[in-house]
Coordinates of C-alpha atoms and ligand atoms in Angstrom, one line a residue:
M33 CA -15.9 -54.8 -121.7
E34 CA -14.3 -53.1 -118.7
E35 CA -12.4 -49.9 -119.4
R36 CA -8.6 -49.9 -118.9
K37 CA -8.0 -47.0 -116.6
G38 CA -4.7 -45.1 -116.8
F39 CA -2.9 -42.0 -115.6
G40 CA -5.3 -38.9 -115.2
T41 CA -2.7 -36.2 -115.8
N42 CA 0.7 -35.8 -117.4
F43 CA 2.1 -34.6 -114.0
G44 CA 0.8 -37.9 -112.4
F45 CA 2.4 -39.9 -115.1
L46 CA 5.7 -38.1 -114.9
M47 CA 5.8 -38.4 -111.1
A48 CA 5.2 -42.1 -111.3
A49 CA 7.8 -42.6 -114.0
V50 CA 10.3 -40.5 -112.1
G51 CA 9.3 -42.3 -108.9
S52 CA 10.1 -45.7 -110.7
A53 CA 13.4 -44.5 -111.8
V54 CA 14.5 -42.8 -108.5
G55 CA 15.3 -45.6 -106.1
L56 CA 17.9 -47.3 -104.1
G57 CA 20.2 -47.2 -107.2
N58 CA 20.4 -43.4 -107.0
I59 CA 21.1 -43.3 -103.4
W60 CA 23.7 -45.9 -102.8
G61 CA 24.8 -46.6 -106.4
F62 CA 25.4 -43.4 -108.2
P63 CA 27.3 -41.2 -105.8
N64 CA 30.0 -43.9 -105.0
K65 CA 30.4 -45.1 -108.4
M66 CA 30.8 -41.6 -109.6
G67 CA 33.5 -40.9 -107.0
A68 CA 35.4 -44.2 -107.6
S69 CA 35.1 -43.9 -111.3
G70 CA 36.5 -40.6 -112.1
G71 CA 34.3 -38.0 -110.6
F72 CA 33.3 -35.3 -113.3
T73 CA 34.6 -37.5 -116.2
F74 CA 32.3 -40.3 -115.0
L75 CA 29.5 -37.8 -115.0
I76 CA 30.1 -36.8 -118.6
I77 CA 30.3 -40.4 -119.7
Y78 CA 27.2 -41.2 -117.8
L79 CA 25.4 -38.2 -119.6
I80 CA 26.5 -39.2 -123.0
L81 CA 25.2 -42.9 -122.2
A82 CA 22.0 -41.5 -120.8
V83 CA 21.4 -39.5 -124.0
C84 CA 22.5 -42.1 -126.7
C85 CA 21.2 -45.2 -124.8
G86 CA 18.9 -44.3 -122.0
F87 CA 16.8 -41.7 -123.6
I88 CA 16.6 -43.8 -126.7
V89 CA 15.3 -46.9 -125.0
M90 CA 13.0 -44.7 -122.9
V91 CA 11.3 -43.2 -125.9
G92 CA 11.1 -46.8 -127.4
E93 CA 9.6 -48.3 -124.3
L94 CA 7.0 -45.6 -123.7
A95 CA 6.0 -45.6 -127.4
I96 CA 5.6 -49.3 -127.6
G97 CA 3.6 -49.3 -124.5
R98 CA 1.3 -46.6 -125.5
K99 CA 0.9 -47.8 -129.0
T100 CA -0.2 -51.2 -127.9
G101 CA -2.0 -50.1 -124.8
K102 CA -0.9 -53.4 -123.2
G103 CA 1.5 -54.7 -120.4
A104 CA 5.0 -55.9 -121.3
V105 CA 4.1 -59.4 -122.6
A106 CA 1.2 -58.5 -124.7
A107 CA 3.0 -55.4 -126.1
Y108 CA 6.0 -57.5 -127.3
H109 CA 3.5 -60.1 -128.7
A110 CA 1.6 -57.5 -130.6
I111 CA 4.7 -55.8 -132.2
S112 CA 7.3 -58.5 -132.9
K113 CA 7.7 -61.9 -134.2
K114 CA 11.2 -62.5 -133.1
F115 CA 11.1 -60.9 -129.6
K116 CA 7.7 -62.2 -128.4
W117 CA 9.3 -63.8 -125.4
M118 CA 10.9 -60.7 -124.0
G119 CA 7.9 -59.7 -122.0
W120 CA 8.2 -62.7 -120.0
M121 CA 11.8 -61.9 -119.3
G122 CA 10.6 -58.5 -118.0
I123 CA 8.1 -60.2 -115.7
L124 CA 10.9 -62.5 -114.3
S125 CA 13.2 -59.5 -113.8
A126 CA 10.4 -57.8 -111.9
F127 CA 10.0 -60.7 -109.6
L128 CA 13.8 -61.0 -109.0
I129 CA 14.3 -57.3 -108.4
L130 CA 11.3 -57.1 -106.1
F131 CA 12.7 -60.0 -103.9
F132 CA 15.7 -58.0 -102.9
Y133 CA 14.1 -54.5 -103.1
C134 CA 11.4 -55.3 -100.7
A135 CA 14.0 -56.8 -98.3
L136 CA 16.0 -53.5 -98.4
G137 CA 13.0 -51.4 -98.2
G138 CA 12.0 -53.2 -95.0
Y139 CA 15.4 -52.6 -93.5
C140 CA 14.9 -48.9 -94.3
I141 CA 11.6 -49.0 -92.4
K142 CA 13.4 -50.6 -89.5
Y143 CA 16.1 -47.7 -89.5
T144 CA 13.3 -45.0 -89.6
V145 CA 11.9 -46.7 -86.5
V146 CA 15.3 -46.8 -84.8
N147 CA 15.7 -43.1 -85.3
I148 CA 12.2 -42.4 -84.0
G149 CA 13.3 -44.4 -81.0
D150 CA 16.4 -42.3 -80.6
L151 CA 14.3 -39.1 -80.8
F152 CA 12.2 -40.2 -77.8
N153 CA 14.9 -42.1 -76.0
A154 CA 12.9 -45.1 -76.3
S155 CA 14.0 -48.7 -75.9
F156 CA 13.8 -49.4 -79.7
G157 CA 16.3 -46.7 -80.4
S158 CA 20.1 -47.3 -80.8
G159 CA 20.8 -47.2 -77.0
A160 CA 21.7 -50.9 -76.6
A161 CA 23.9 -50.7 -79.8
A162 CA 25.7 -47.8 -78.5
E163 CA 26.6 -49.7 -75.3
L164 CA 27.8 -52.6 -77.4
A165 CA 29.8 -50.3 -79.6
A166 CA 31.6 -48.8 -76.6
A167 CA 32.3 -52.3 -75.3
N168 CA 33.5 -53.7 -78.6
D169 CA 35.2 -50.8 -79.9
T170 CA 33.0 -50.8 -83.0
S171 CA 30.4 -48.2 -84.3
V172 CA 26.8 -47.7 -83.4
G173 CA 25.8 -48.2 -87.1
A174 CA 27.7 -51.5 -87.3
E175 CA 26.1 -52.8 -84.0
V176 CA 22.4 -51.8 -85.1
F177 CA 23.1 -53.6 -88.5
G178 CA 24.7 -56.6 -86.8
A179 CA 21.7 -57.0 -84.4
F180 CA 19.2 -56.7 -87.1
I181 CA 21.1 -59.0 -89.5
G182 CA 21.5 -61.5 -86.6
N183 CA 17.6 -61.5 -86.1
P184 CA 16.2 -62.7 -89.4
T185 CA 12.6 -62.8 -88.0
E186 CA 12.6 -59.1 -87.4
A187 CA 14.0 -58.6 -90.9
I188 CA 11.2 -60.8 -92.4
I189 CA 8.6 -58.8 -90.5
Y190 CA 9.8 -55.5 -91.8
G191 CA 10.3 -56.9 -95.3
L192 CA 6.7 -58.1 -95.3
I193 CA 5.4 -54.7 -94.1
F194 CA 7.2 -53.3 -97.2
V195 CA 5.6 -55.8 -99.4
A196 CA 2.2 -55.0 -97.9
L197 CA 2.4 -51.3 -98.6
T198 CA 3.7 -51.9 -102.1
M199 CA 0.6 -54.2 -102.5
L200 CA -1.9 -51.7 -101.0
I201 CA -0.8 -48.9 -103.4
V202 CA -1.0 -51.2 -106.5
L203 CA -4.4 -52.5 -105.3
G204 CA -5.7 -48.9 -105.7
G205 CA -4.7 -49.0 -109.5
V206 CA -2.8 -46.9 -111.7
G207 CA -4.8 -43.6 -111.4
G208 CA -6.2 -44.2 -107.9
G209 CA -3.1 -45.6 -106.2
I210 CA 0.2 -45.2 -108.0
E211 CA -0.6 -41.7 -109.4
K212 CA -1.9 -40.3 -106.2
V213 CA 0.9 -41.6 -104.0
C214 CA 3.6 -40.5 -106.5
S215 CA 2.0 -37.0 -107.2
V216 CA 2.4 -36.2 -103.5
G217 CA 5.4 -38.3 -102.5
M218 CA 7.9 -37.4 -105.1
P219 CA 7.8 -33.6 -104.5
A220 CA 8.0 -34.4 -100.8
L221 CA 11.0 -36.6 -101.6
F222 CA 12.7 -33.7 -103.3
V223 CA 12.0 -31.3 -100.4
A224 CA 13.4 -33.9 -97.8
L225 CA 16.5 -34.4 -100.0
L226 CA 17.1 -30.6 -100.1
I227 CA 16.8 -30.5 -96.2
C228 CA 19.3 -33.3 -95.8
I229 CA 21.7 -31.9 -98.3
I230 CA 21.8 -28.4 -96.5
R231 CA 22.6 -30.2 -93.2
A232 CA 25.2 -32.5 -94.8
C233 CA 27.0 -29.8 -96.7
T234 CA 27.3 -27.5 -93.7
L235 CA 29.1 -30.1 -91.6
P236 CA 32.8 -29.4 -91.0
G237 CA 34.8 -31.6 -93.3
A238 CA 31.9 -32.0 -95.8
V239 CA 33.9 -30.6 -98.6
N240 CA 35.9 -33.8 -99.0
G241 CA 32.8 -35.6 -99.9
L242 CA 32.2 -33.1 -102.7
K243 CA 35.9 -33.6 -103.8
Y244 CA 35.5 -37.3 -103.9
M245 CA 32.5 -37.1 -105.9
F246 CA 33.4 -34.4 -108.4
V247 CA 37.2 -34.0 -108.7
P248 CA 38.7 -36.6 -111.1
G249 CA 41.5 -38.5 -109.5
W250 CA 40.9 -37.3 -106.0
A251 CA 39.8 -40.6 -104.8
V252 CA 43.1 -42.2 -105.9
T253 CA 45.4 -39.4 -104.8
N254 CA 43.8 -39.4 -101.3
G255 CA 43.9 -43.1 -100.9
V256 CA 40.2 -43.6 -100.9
I257 CA 40.4 -46.2 -103.6
E258 CA 43.7 -48.0 -104.7
K259 CA 43.8 -47.4 -108.4
A260 CA 41.7 -45.9 -111.1
P261 CA 39.5 -48.2 -113.1
D262 CA 40.2 -48.6 -116.9
F263 CA 38.0 -46.9 -119.5
L264 CA 36.1 -49.9 -120.3
T265 CA 35.2 -50.5 -116.7
V266 CA 34.1 -47.0 -116.3
L267 CA 32.0 -47.4 -119.4
A268 CA 30.4 -50.5 -118.1
T269 CA 29.8 -49.2 -114.6
A270 CA 28.2 -46.0 -116.0
G271 CA 26.0 -47.9 -118.5
G272 CA 24.9 -50.6 -115.9
Q273 CA 24.0 -48.0 -113.4
M274 CA 22.1 -46.0 -115.8
F275 CA 19.9 -48.8 -117.0
F276 CA 19.0 -49.9 -113.6
S277 CA 18.4 -46.4 -112.5
L278 CA 16.1 -45.5 -115.3
S279 CA 14.1 -48.7 -114.9
L280 CA 14.8 -49.8 -118.5
G281 CA 15.0 -53.1 -120.2
M282 CA 12.5 -55.0 -118.2
G283 CA 9.0 -53.7 -119.3
A284 CA 8.4 -51.1 -116.4
M285 CA 8.3 -48.1 -118.8
I286 CA 6.4 -50.1 -121.5
T287 CA 3.7 -50.8 -118.7
Y288 CA 3.7 -47.1 -117.6
G289 CA 3.7 -46.0 -121.2
S290 CA 0.6 -48.2 -121.8
Y291 CA -1.4 -46.1 -119.3
L292 CA -0.3 -42.7 -120.9
Q293 CA -2.9 -40.7 -122.6
K294 CA -2.7 -40.5 -126.5
K295 CA -2.4 -36.6 -126.3
E296 CA 0.7 -36.4 -124.2
N297 CA 4.3 -35.8 -125.5
I298 CA 6.5 -38.9 -125.2
Q299 CA 9.7 -37.3 -126.3
K300 CA 9.4 -34.5 -123.8
N301 CA 8.4 -36.8 -121.0
A302 CA 11.2 -39.3 -121.8
L303 CA 13.7 -36.4 -121.6
L304 CA 12.3 -35.1 -118.3
I305 CA 12.6 -38.6 -116.6
V306 CA 16.2 -38.9 -117.7
I307 CA 17.0 -35.4 -116.4
M308 CA 15.1 -35.7 -113.1
D309 CA 16.6 -39.2 -112.3
T310 CA 20.1 -37.8 -112.9
L311 CA 19.5 -34.7 -110.9
V312 CA 18.2 -36.8 -108.0
A313 CA 21.2 -39.2 -108.3
L314 CA 23.5 -36.1 -108.0
M315 CA 21.5 -34.7 -105.1
A316 CA 21.8 -38.0 -103.3
G317 CA 25.4 -37.7 -103.6
L318 CA 25.4 -34.2 -102.2
C319 CA 23.5 -35.7 -99.2
V320 CA 25.4 -38.9 -98.3
L321 CA 28.8 -38.2 -99.2
P322 CA 29.5 -35.1 -97.3
G323 CA 27.9 -36.7 -94.3
R324 CA 30.1 -39.8 -94.6
F325 CA 33.5 -37.8 -95.1
A326 CA 32.6 -35.5 -92.2
L327 CA 31.3 -37.9 -89.6
D328 CA 32.4 -41.4 -90.5
P329 CA 35.6 -41.0 -92.6
N330 CA 36.3 -44.8 -92.7
G331 CA 32.7 -45.8 -93.4
A332 CA 31.5 -47.7 -96.4
L333 CA 30.9 -45.5 -99.4
G334 CA 28.2 -47.4 -101.3
G335 CA 26.0 -50.4 -101.1
P336 CA 23.8 -51.7 -98.2
K337 CA 26.6 -50.8 -95.7
L338 CA 26.4 -47.1 -96.8
L339 CA 22.8 -46.9 -95.8
F340 CA 22.7 -49.2 -92.9
I341 CA 26.0 -48.6 -91.1
T342 CA 27.7 -45.4 -92.4
M343 CA 24.5 -43.3 -92.5
Q344 CA 23.3 -44.4 -89.1
N345 CA 26.9 -43.5 -87.7
V346 CA 26.4 -40.0 -89.4
F347 CA 23.1 -39.5 -87.5
D348 CA 24.4 -40.9 -84.3
R349 CA 27.4 -38.4 -84.4
M350 CA 25.5 -35.3 -85.6
D351 CA 24.3 -34.0 -82.2
A352 CA 20.9 -33.6 -80.7
V353 CA 19.1 -33.1 -84.0
G354 CA 20.6 -36.3 -85.5
P355 CA 17.6 -38.5 -85.0
I356 CA 15.4 -35.9 -86.8
F357 CA 17.6 -35.9 -89.8
G358 CA 17.8 -39.7 -89.6
I359 CA 14.1 -39.9 -89.6
I360 CA 13.7 -37.6 -92.7
F361 CA 16.5 -39.4 -94.6
Y362 CA 15.4 -43.0 -93.9
L363 CA 11.7 -42.1 -94.7
L364 CA 13.0 -40.4 -97.9
V365 CA 14.7 -43.7 -98.8
V366 CA 11.7 -45.8 -97.8
F367 CA 9.6 -43.7 -100.3
A368 CA 12.1 -43.8 -103.0
A369 CA 12.1 -47.6 -102.8
I370 CA 8.3 -47.9 -102.7
S371 CA 7.8 -45.7 -105.7
S372 CA 10.1 -48.2 -107.5
S373 CA 8.6 -51.3 -106.2
I374 CA 5.1 -50.4 -107.2
S375 CA 6.3 -49.9 -110.6
L376 CA 7.7 -53.4 -110.5
L377 CA 4.7 -54.9 -109.1
E378 CA 2.6 -53.1 -111.8
V379 CA 4.6 -54.9 -114.5
I380 CA 3.5 -58.3 -113.2
V381 CA -0.1 -57.3 -112.2
A382 CA -0.8 -55.3 -115.4
H383 CA -0.1 -58.3 -117.5
F384 CA -2.5 -60.6 -115.8
V385 CA -5.2 -58.1 -115.3
D386 CA -5.1 -57.1 -119.0
K387 CA -5.4 -60.7 -120.0
A388 CA -8.3 -61.4 -117.8
R389 CA -10.0 -58.3 -119.2
D390 CA -9.4 -59.4 -122.8
E391 CA -10.8 -62.8 -121.9
G392 CA -14.0 -61.0 -120.6
K393 CA -13.4 -62.1 -117.1
G394 CA -13.7 -58.4 -115.8
D395 CA -11.5 -56.4 -113.4
K396 CA -9.2 -59.0 -111.6
R397 CA -6.8 -56.4 -110.2
K398 CA -7.5 -57.4 -106.6
A399 CA -7.0 -61.0 -107.1
Y400 CA -3.9 -60.9 -109.1
T401 CA -2.2 -58.1 -106.8
L402 CA -2.6 -60.4 -103.9
I403 CA -1.3 -63.5 -105.7
A404 CA 1.7 -61.6 -107.2
A405 CA 2.4 -59.9 -103.7
A406 CA 2.3 -63.4 -102.0
C407 CA 4.9 -64.7 -104.4
V408 CA 7.0 -61.5 -103.8
G409 CA 6.6 -62.0 -100.1
L410 CA 8.1 -65.6 -100.5
G411 CA 11.2 -64.3 -102.3
C412 CA 11.6 -61.5 -99.7
I413 CA 11.4 -63.9 -96.8
L414 CA 14.4 -65.8 -98.6
V415 CA 16.4 -62.8 -98.9
C416 CA 15.8 -61.7 -95.3
A417 CA 16.4 -65.1 -93.9
D418 CA 19.7 -65.3 -95.8
A419 CA 20.7 -62.1 -93.9
L420 CA 23.3 -61.2 -96.4
G421 CA 24.8 -64.6 -96.6
T422 CA 25.4 -65.0 -92.9
T423 CA 23.0 -68.0 -92.2
G424 CA 24.6 -70.8 -94.3
F425 CA 22.3 -71.1 -97.2
A426 CA 23.6 -68.6 -99.6
P427 CA 23.6 -69.8 -103.3
G428 CA 27.3 -70.7 -103.2
N429 CA 26.7 -72.9 -100.0
L430 CA 23.9 -74.7 -101.6
L431 CA 26.1 -75.3 -104.7
G432 CA 28.7 -76.8 -102.5
M433 CA 31.2 -74.2 -103.4
T434 CA 34.1 -73.6 -100.9
G435 CA 36.6 -71.0 -100.1
D436 CA 35.9 -67.3 -100.7
L437 CA 32.5 -67.1 -102.6
P438 CA 32.2 -64.8 -105.6
T439 CA 29.8 -61.9 -105.0
W440 CA 26.9 -63.4 -106.9
A441 CA 27.2 -66.7 -104.9
A442 CA 27.8 -65.0 -101.5
D443 CA 24.2 -64.1 -100.8
W444 CA 20.7 -64.2 -102.3
L445 CA 20.5 -60.5 -102.6
D446 CA 23.5 -60.4 -105.0
F447 CA 22.5 -63.5 -106.8
F448 CA 19.1 -62.0 -107.7
D449 CA 20.8 -58.6 -108.5
M450 CA 23.2 -60.3 -110.8
L451 CA 20.6 -62.1 -112.7
S452 CA 18.3 -58.9 -113.1
E453 CA 20.5 -55.9 -113.1
G454 CA 23.7 -57.7 -114.3
I455 CA 22.1 -59.8 -117.2
M456 CA 18.6 -59.5 -118.0
M457 CA 18.2 -55.6 -117.9
P458 CA 21.0 -54.9 -120.1
L459 CA 20.0 -57.7 -122.4
G460 CA 16.6 -56.5 -122.5
A461 CA 17.7 -53.1 -123.5
M462 CA 20.0 -54.4 -126.2
L463 CA 17.3 -56.5 -127.7
M464 CA 14.8 -53.8 -127.6
S465 CA 17.0 -51.4 -129.6
L466 CA 17.7 -54.2 -132.1
M467 CA 14.0 -54.9 -132.4
I468 CA 13.2 -51.2 -133.0
G469 CA 16.2 -50.5 -135.3
W470 CA 16.0 -53.7 -137.5
E471 CA 12.8 -55.6 -137.0
I472 CA 9.9 -53.2 -136.7
G473 CA 11.7 -50.1 -137.8
P474 CA 12.2 -46.7 -136.1
E475 CA 9.4 -45.2 -138.1
V476 CA 7.0 -47.1 -136.0
I477 CA 8.1 -45.2 -132.9
K478 CA 8.1 -42.0 -134.8
G479 CA 4.5 -42.6 -135.8
E480 CA 3.4 -43.3 -132.2
V481 CA 5.4 -40.3 -130.7
E482 CA 3.9 -37.9 -133.4
Q483 CA 0.3 -39.1 -133.4
S484 CA -0.2 -36.7 -130.4
G485 CA 0.6 -33.8 -132.9
H486 CA 4.1 -33.2 -131.3
A487 CA 6.8 -33.4 -134.0
M488 CA 9.6 -35.8 -133.0
G489 CA 12.5 -33.4 -133.4
S490 CA 15.0 -36.0 -132.3
Y491 CA 14.1 -38.6 -134.9
G492 CA 17.3 -38.3 -137.0
F493 CA 19.4 -38.8 -133.9
F494 CA 17.0 -41.6 -132.6
K495 CA 17.2 -43.5 -135.9
I496 CA 21.2 -43.6 -135.9
C497 CA 21.3 -44.5 -132.2
V498 CA 18.7 -47.2 -132.2
K499 CA 20.2 -48.9 -135.1
F500 CA 23.9 -48.7 -134.4
I501 CA 25.1 -46.7 -131.2
T502 CA 22.7 -48.1 -128.7
P503 CA 23.3 -51.8 -129.6
L504 CA 27.0 -51.3 -129.7
C505 CA 27.1 -49.5 -126.3
M506 CA 24.8 -52.3 -124.9
I507 CA 27.3 -55.0 -125.9
L508 CA 30.2 -53.2 -124.1
I509 CA 28.0 -52.6 -121.1
L510 CA 26.7 -56.4 -121.0
Y511 CA 30.2 -57.5 -121.4
G512 CA 31.4 -55.2 -118.5
Q513 CA 28.5 -56.3 -116.3
I514 CA 29.2 -60.0 -116.7
K515 CA 32.8 -59.4 -116.2
E516 CA 32.1 -57.4 -113.0
F517 CA 29.9 -60.1 -111.4
F518 CA 31.8 -63.1 -112.4
F519 CA 35.5 -62.2 -112.5
Ligands
LIG624 N1 15.2 -47.6 -111.0 C1 15.3 -48.1 -109.7 C2 16.5 -47.7 -108.9 O1 17.2 -46.8 -109.2 C3 15.2 -49.7 -109.7 C4 14.1 -50.1 -110.7 C5 14.6 -51.0 -111.7 C6 12.8 -49.8 -110.6 C7 13.6 -51.5 -112.6 C8 11.9 -50.4 -111.5 C9 12.4 -51.2 -112.5 O2 16.6 -48.0 -107.7

């Protein structure tokens, strides 16, 4: 039978797993949520949740993956009677996230191109948008974004380019494609981020960005937000953000864990992934928020508008070097998105490739990667054509809803996000901890972690968390997420 090839080195695995975790969530989600939800206080709550829930589920997923040596569906099948079906929920989540992730990744490629155009004063730069901005009394970023949203064909082309890039890397396999790209790309991303941080933090007025992000209550006192959120909301915001950011609850880490060599230390790797993901989220804040407060003080602080309007304004107003930083920044975001999208596509591909191999059909990676990417392409076209709900066939429109549409119904991006990030991922993580705590037993995880010869020093803590603390936190987080999306 064909051999199942995995990561060649622990460094390669670590970079791929951190690459999966570091993505759009770190850049446009974390900094703004931290600022709007209590600054430093939010960070402490986030860290506590990351240790009591994130680290626990991370160890669980990596261990289950490595123990079974299978993708998400077969791994759950092999290990549990009651939760067999959860692997399929992971595959569905992967598709839904990819639909909007690829559309956004495509937008980022477009912005890299715009900044290259600006550098060379070319027609595809933001020149036309600048003229419109002066005539309409808007901003360059708003006009670039408006023109792009108003041209779904262009958005579709860029989205499909992003799908194709993701597909090419996954076609290369885990060791040959994913590991190679992440081993070079993640350190490069780190350096690019450092360069952008130095530029952003030395702008006059940058300090307000730091105050917004770190000082508790600053956002309310200075009128950036109206009122402070209550504790439960903060908890839910931190928890929801953490699960999405760590790529948990949908099989990505099970899949990557299944390719991890038996001699490697799961406990240490899990801790490093959590630490590095949080570090990059904080660093992203040091890059985007000082820029926003210095150069676009009324700009959006989070979400797509932060990336595609505010940040473009920041580069536009920087001075002659603006386009250079624009290129570095958007390339960095494109890479953060790609290293996440390859892990999402691998969740889907790994399942079908494993199944074919087990049935003696040989290595079917090529065929299944092409089929999965084609399906993702269709979803991506839908999200791009919807142009954030501006073209009249948002879910709410199709359902015949009238008046002000709730966020989840206002556009397809938010609809897919609500289903995956809002419901399926926290649900997946909650059921995973219940499965480990109460069905298969935490000692199974200990056995897998320790078979490499590394003692599981955190076992006592792991056991208490996985049985009681993690599921309890998850219920609160799930409740908060549903409340946020629907009410
Ligand atoms: N962790 C990624 C981010 O922060 C998103 C992601 C979720 C990637 C699930 C893979 C799996 O943007």
